[in-house]
């Protein structure tokens, strides 16, 4: 059975595209983590509780440190599957920019997962790019060509 190898140009193009994509993903993940650390915590009032299967979503209202009143929908983490009702108060963390859009429960660290995935993909595509763009090995000398 004759096995065809993918062309070197295709491997080079895919590896270069993947490397650029993962650089952008890593930069966005880093910016997201920095922006999240610039935010602050606030006490939020639960306006509505919605259960979708095993997940619970809360609609909360809170006031940021700058005096902006926000209303947001956030998912309750699996560990904290506690009874939260309408009118309860919980602690939330909001990002520095767009505090009304990027809200999570205080203590929820799931945002670091995207940074970990981005770094792993970056290393993978860096290795693939190195392999695809390296110079091919020279052929064996003819004196070894007939050896078993």
PDB file of C-alpha atoms in Angstrom:
ATOM      1  CA  UNK A   1       0.000   0.000   0.000  1.00  0.00           C
ATOM      2  CA  UNK A   2       1.438   3.312  -1.061  1.00  0.00           C
ATOM      3  CA  UNK A   3       0.911   6.017   1.492  1.00  0.00           C
ATOM      4  CA  UNK A   4       0.798   9.616   0.328  1.00  0.00           C
ATOM      5  CA  UNK A   5       2.221  12.237   2.601  1.00  0.00           C
ATOM      6  CA  UNK A   6       0.622  15.672   2.686  1.00  0.00           C
ATOM      7  CA  UNK A   7       2.511  18.254   0.697  1.00  0.00           C
ATOM      8  CA  UNK A   8       5.034  20.364   2.540  1.00  0.00           C
ATOM      9  CA  UNK A   9       3.332  23.569   1.349  1.00  0.00           C
ATOM     10  CA  UNK A  10       0.028  22.508   2.891  1.00  0.00           C
ATOM     11  CA  UNK A  11       1.698  21.646   6.197  1.00  0.00           C
ATOM     12  CA  UNK A  12       3.540  24.950   6.208  1.00  0.00           C
ATOM     13  CA  UNK A  13       0.377  26.937   5.469  1.00  0.00           C
ATOM     14  CA  UNK A  14      -1.670  25.146   8.138  1.00  0.00           C
ATOM     15  CA  UNK A  15       1.045  25.421  10.755  1.00  0.00           C
ATOM     16  CA  UNK A  16       1.615  29.124  10.061  1.00  0.00           C
ATOM     17  CA  UNK A  17      -2.135  29.846  10.214  1.00  0.00           C
ATOM     18  CA  UNK A  18      -2.472  27.846  13.433  1.00  0.00           C
ATOM     19  CA  UNK A  19       0.472  29.658  15.001  1.00  0.00           C
ATOM     20  CA  UNK A  20      -0.942  33.093  14.163  1.00  0.00           C
ATOM     21  CA  UNK A  21      -4.381  32.020  15.434  1.00  0.00           C
ATOM     22  CA  UNK A  22      -3.009  30.731  18.724  1.00  0.00           C
ATOM     23  CA  UNK A  23      -0.905  33.894  19.194  1.00  0.00           C
ATOM     24  CA  UNK A  24      -4.116  35.913  18.865  1.00  0.00           C
ATOM     25  CA  UNK A  25      -5.987  33.541  21.199  1.00  0.00           C
ATOM     26  CA  UNK A  26      -3.228  33.775  23.810  1.00  0.00           C
ATOM     27  CA  UNK A  27      -3.186  37.572  23.572  1.00  0.00           C
ATOM     28  CA  UNK A  28      -6.965  37.765  24.006  1.00  0.00           C
ATOM     29  CA  UNK A  29      -6.893  35.344  26.948  1.00  0.00           C
ATOM     30  CA  UNK A  30      -4.145  37.392  28.604  1.00  0.00           C
ATOM     31  CA  UNK A  31      -6.070  40.627  28.057  1.00  0.00           C
ATOM     32  CA  UNK A  32      -9.217  39.021  29.492  1.00  0.00           C
ATOM     33  CA  UNK A  33      -7.402  37.880  32.638  1.00  0.00           C
ATOM     34  CA  UNK A  34      -5.780  41.303  33.152  1.00  0.00           C
ATOM     35  CA  UNK A  35      -9.092  43.089  32.605  1.00  0.00           C
ATOM     36  CA  UNK A  36     -10.825  40.719  35.011  1.00  0.00           C
ATOM     37  CA  UNK A  37      -8.211  41.421  37.668  1.00  0.00           C
ATOM     38  CA  UNK A  38      -8.829  45.183  37.256  1.00  0.00           C
ATOM     39  CA  UNK A  39     -12.481  44.676  38.169  1.00  0.00           C
ATOM     40  CA  UNK A  40     -13.919  44.457  41.640  1.00  0.00           C
ATOM     41  CA  UNK A  41     -16.477  42.624  43.708  1.00  0.00           C
ATOM     42  CA  UNK A  42     -19.961  43.834  44.549  1.00  0.00           C
ATOM     43  CA  UNK A  43     -23.009  42.629  46.414  1.00  0.00           C
ATOM     44  CA  UNK A  44     -25.804  41.734  43.996  1.00  0.00           C
ATOM     45  CA  UNK A  45     -29.489  41.165  44.527  1.00  0.00           C
ATOM     46  CA  UNK A  46     -30.949  38.078  42.829  1.00  0.00           C
ATOM     47  CA  UNK A  47     -33.893  39.100  40.646  1.00  0.00           C
ATOM     48  CA  UNK A  48     -34.692  35.743  39.022  1.00  0.00           C
ATOM     49  CA  UNK A  49     -33.567  32.110  39.236  1.00  0.00           C
ATOM     50  CA  UNK A  50     -33.838  29.877  36.169  1.00  0.00           C
ATOM     51  CA  UNK A  51     -33.033  26.161  36.108  1.00  0.00           C
ATOM     52  CA  UNK A  52     -32.016  24.577  32.801  1.00  0.00           C
ATOM     53  CA  UNK A  53     -31.317  20.930  33.457  1.00  0.00           C
ATOM     54  CA  UNK A  54     -28.388  20.656  35.877  1.00  0.00           C
ATOM     55  CA  UNK A  55     -27.450  24.332  35.463  1.00  0.00           C
ATOM     56  CA  UNK A  56     -28.844  27.289  37.326  1.00  0.00           C
ATOM     57  CA  UNK A  57     -28.837  30.818  35.922  1.00  0.00           C
ATOM     58  CA  UNK A  58     -29.330  33.913  38.027  1.00  0.00           C
ATOM     59  CA  UNK A  59     -30.424  37.354  36.945  1.00  0.00           C
ATOM     60  CA  UNK A  60     -28.746  39.794  39.312  1.00  0.00           C
ATOM     61  CA  UNK A  61     -28.610  43.553  39.813  1.00  0.00           C
ATOM     62  CA  UNK A  62     -25.624  45.312  41.369  1.00  0.00           C
ATOM     63  CA  UNK A  63     -23.901  48.678  41.528  1.00  0.00           C
ATOM     64  CA  UNK A  64     -20.262  48.988  40.461  1.00  0.00           C
ATOM     65  CA  UNK A  65     -17.650  51.032  42.307  1.00  0.00           C
ATOM     66  CA  UNK A  66     -18.138  53.825  39.748  1.00  0.00           C
ATOM     67  CA  UNK A  67     -21.864  54.008  40.545  1.00  0.00           C
ATOM     68  CA  UNK A  68     -23.094  52.225  37.419  1.00  0.00           C
ATOM     69  CA  UNK A  69     -26.178  50.037  38.006  1.00  0.00           C
ATOM     70  CA  UNK A  70     -25.981  46.760  36.091  1.00  0.00           C
ATOM     71  CA  UNK A  71     -28.293  43.835  35.514  1.00  0.00           C
ATOM     72  CA  UNK A  72     -26.700  40.612  34.293  1.00  0.00           C
ATOM     73  CA  UNK A  73     -27.321  36.905  33.794  1.00  0.00           C
ATOM     74  CA  UNK A  74     -24.740  34.568  35.316  1.00  0.00           C
ATOM     75  CA  UNK A  75     -24.395  30.835  35.734  1.00  0.00           C
ATOM     76  CA  UNK A  76     -24.071  29.351  39.195  1.00  0.00           C
ATOM     77  CA  UNK A  77     -21.049  27.087  39.493  1.00  0.00           C
ATOM     78  CA  UNK A  78     -21.636  23.360  40.002  1.00  0.00           C
ATOM     79  CA  UNK A  79     -19.963  23.231  43.426  1.00  0.00           C
ATOM     80  CA  UNK A  80     -22.184  25.946  44.778  1.00  0.00           C
ATOM     81  CA  UNK A  81     -25.453  24.272  43.785  1.00  0.00           C
ATOM     82  CA  UNK A  82     -27.142  25.764  46.767  1.00  0.00           C
ATOM     83  CA  UNK A  83     -30.606  27.120  47.132  1.00  0.00           C
ATOM     84  CA  UNK A  84     -30.621  30.682  45.966  1.00  0.00           C
ATOM     85  CA  UNK A  85     -33.936  32.425  45.790  1.00  0.00           C
ATOM     86  CA  UNK A  86     -35.310  35.670  44.495  1.00  0.00           C
ATOM     87  CA  UNK A  87     -34.358  38.533  46.779  1.00  0.00           C
ATOM     88  CA  UNK A  88     -31.194  36.882  48.163  1.00  0.00           C
ATOM     89  CA  UNK A  89     -27.881  38.711  48.045  1.00  0.00           C
ATOM     90  CA  UNK A  90     -24.714  37.148  46.633  1.00  0.00           C
ATOM     91  CA  UNK A  91     -21.192  38.408  45.932  1.00  0.00           C
ATOM     92  CA  UNK A  92     -20.264  38.851  42.271  1.00  0.00           C
ATOM     93  CA  UNK A  93     -17.075  39.896  40.506  1.00  0.00           C
ATOM     94  CA  UNK A  94     -17.193  42.136  37.434  1.00  0.00           C
ATOM     95  CA  UNK A  95     -14.490  43.037  34.940  1.00  0.00           C
ATOM     96  CA  UNK A  96     -12.856  46.446  34.666  1.00  0.00           C
ATOM     97  CA  UNK A  97     -14.254  47.199  31.216  1.00  0.00           C
ATOM     98  CA  UNK A  98     -17.837  46.223  30.398  1.00  0.00           C
ATOM     99  CA  UNK A  99     -18.786  45.448  34.010  1.00  0.00           C
ATOM    100  CA  UNK A 100     -22.390  44.706  33.047  1.00  0.00           C
ATOM    101  CA  UNK A 101     -21.417  42.063  30.473  1.00  0.00           C
ATOM    102  CA  UNK A 102     -18.595  40.176  32.182  1.00  0.00           C
ATOM    103  CA  UNK A 103     -19.988  39.081  35.542  1.00  0.00           C
ATOM    104  CA  UNK A 104     -19.234  35.910  37.478  1.00  0.00           C
ATOM    105  CA  UNK A 105     -19.692  34.637  40.998  1.00  0.00           C
ATOM    106  CA  UNK A 106     -17.020  35.764  43.434  1.00  0.00           C
ATOM    107  CA  UNK A 107     -14.475  32.976  43.808  1.00  0.00           C
ATOM    108  CA  UNK A 108     -15.199  31.357  40.410  1.00  0.00           C
ATOM    109  CA  UNK A 109     -11.844  30.847  38.657  1.00  0.00           C
ATOM    110  CA  UNK A 110     -13.038  29.113  35.469  1.00  0.00           C
ATOM    111  CA  UNK A 111     -11.703  31.968  33.304  1.00  0.00           C
ATOM    112  CA  UNK A 112      -8.155  30.643  33.675  1.00  0.00           C
ATOM    113  CA  UNK A 113      -9.058  27.535  31.653  1.00  0.00           C
ATOM    114  CA  UNK A 114      -9.064  29.444  28.341  1.00  0.00           C
ATOM    115  CA  UNK A 115      -5.549  30.732  29.065  1.00  0.00           C
ATOM    116  CA  UNK A 116      -4.327  27.205  29.752  1.00  0.00           C
ATOM    117  CA  UNK A 117      -5.885  25.917  26.526  1.00  0.00           C
ATOM    118  CA  UNK A 118      -4.377  28.827  24.588  1.00  0.00           C
ATOM    119  CA  UNK A 119      -0.871  28.122  25.902  1.00  0.00           C
ATOM    120  CA  UNK A 120      -1.142  24.392  25.124  1.00  0.00           C
ATOM    121  CA  UNK A 121      -2.339  25.163  21.578  1.00  0.00           C
ATOM    122  CA  UNK A 122       0.448  27.719  21.159  1.00  0.00           C
ATOM    123  CA  UNK A 123       3.093  25.156  22.113  1.00  0.00           C
ATOM    124  CA  UNK A 124       1.532  22.525  19.854  1.00  0.00           C
ATOM    125  CA  UNK A 125       1.446  24.788  16.813  1.00  0.00           C
ATOM    126  CA  UNK A 126       4.954  26.093  17.545  1.00  0.00           C
ATOM    127  CA  UNK A 127       6.284  22.516  17.457  1.00  0.00           C
ATOM    128  CA  UNK A 128       4.275  21.757  14.301  1.00  0.00           C
ATOM    129  CA  UNK A 129       5.606  24.909  12.638  1.00  0.00           C
ATOM    130  CA  UNK A 130       9.173  23.993  13.562  1.00  0.00           C
ATOM    131  CA  UNK A 131       8.742  20.513  12.066  1.00  0.00           C
ATOM    132  CA  UNK A 132       7.044  21.786   8.902  1.00  0.00           C
ATOM    133  CA  UNK A 133       9.570  24.538   8.186  1.00  0.00           C
ATOM    134  CA  UNK A 134      12.794  22.711   8.988  1.00  0.00           C
ATOM    135  CA  UNK A 135      15.135  21.725   6.189  1.00  0.00           C
ATOM    136  CA  UNK A 136      14.655  18.178   4.971  1.00  0.00           C
ATOM    137  CA  UNK A 137      17.320  15.647   5.881  1.00  0.00           C
ATOM    138  CA  UNK A 138      19.788  14.784   3.162  1.00  0.00           C
ATOM    139  CA  UNK A 139      19.340  11.322   1.635  1.00  0.00           C
ATOM    140  CA  UNK A 140      21.464   8.449   2.861  1.00  0.00           C
ATOM    141  CA  UNK A 141      24.706   7.803   0.968  1.00  0.00           C
ATOM    142  CA  UNK A 142      24.408   5.183  -1.756  1.00  0.00           C
ATOM    143  CA  UNK A 143      26.646   2.707   0.046  1.00  0.00           C
ATOM    144  CA  UNK A 144      23.856   2.170   2.611  1.00  0.00           C
ATOM    145  CA  UNK A 145      21.015   2.029   0.077  1.00  0.00           C
ATOM    146  CA  UNK A 146      21.037  -1.753  -0.380  1.00  0.00           C
ATOM    147  CA  UNK A 147      21.511  -2.707   3.268  1.00  0.00           C
ATOM    148  CA  UNK A 148      18.721  -4.437   5.167  1.00  0.00           C
TER     149      UNK A 148
END
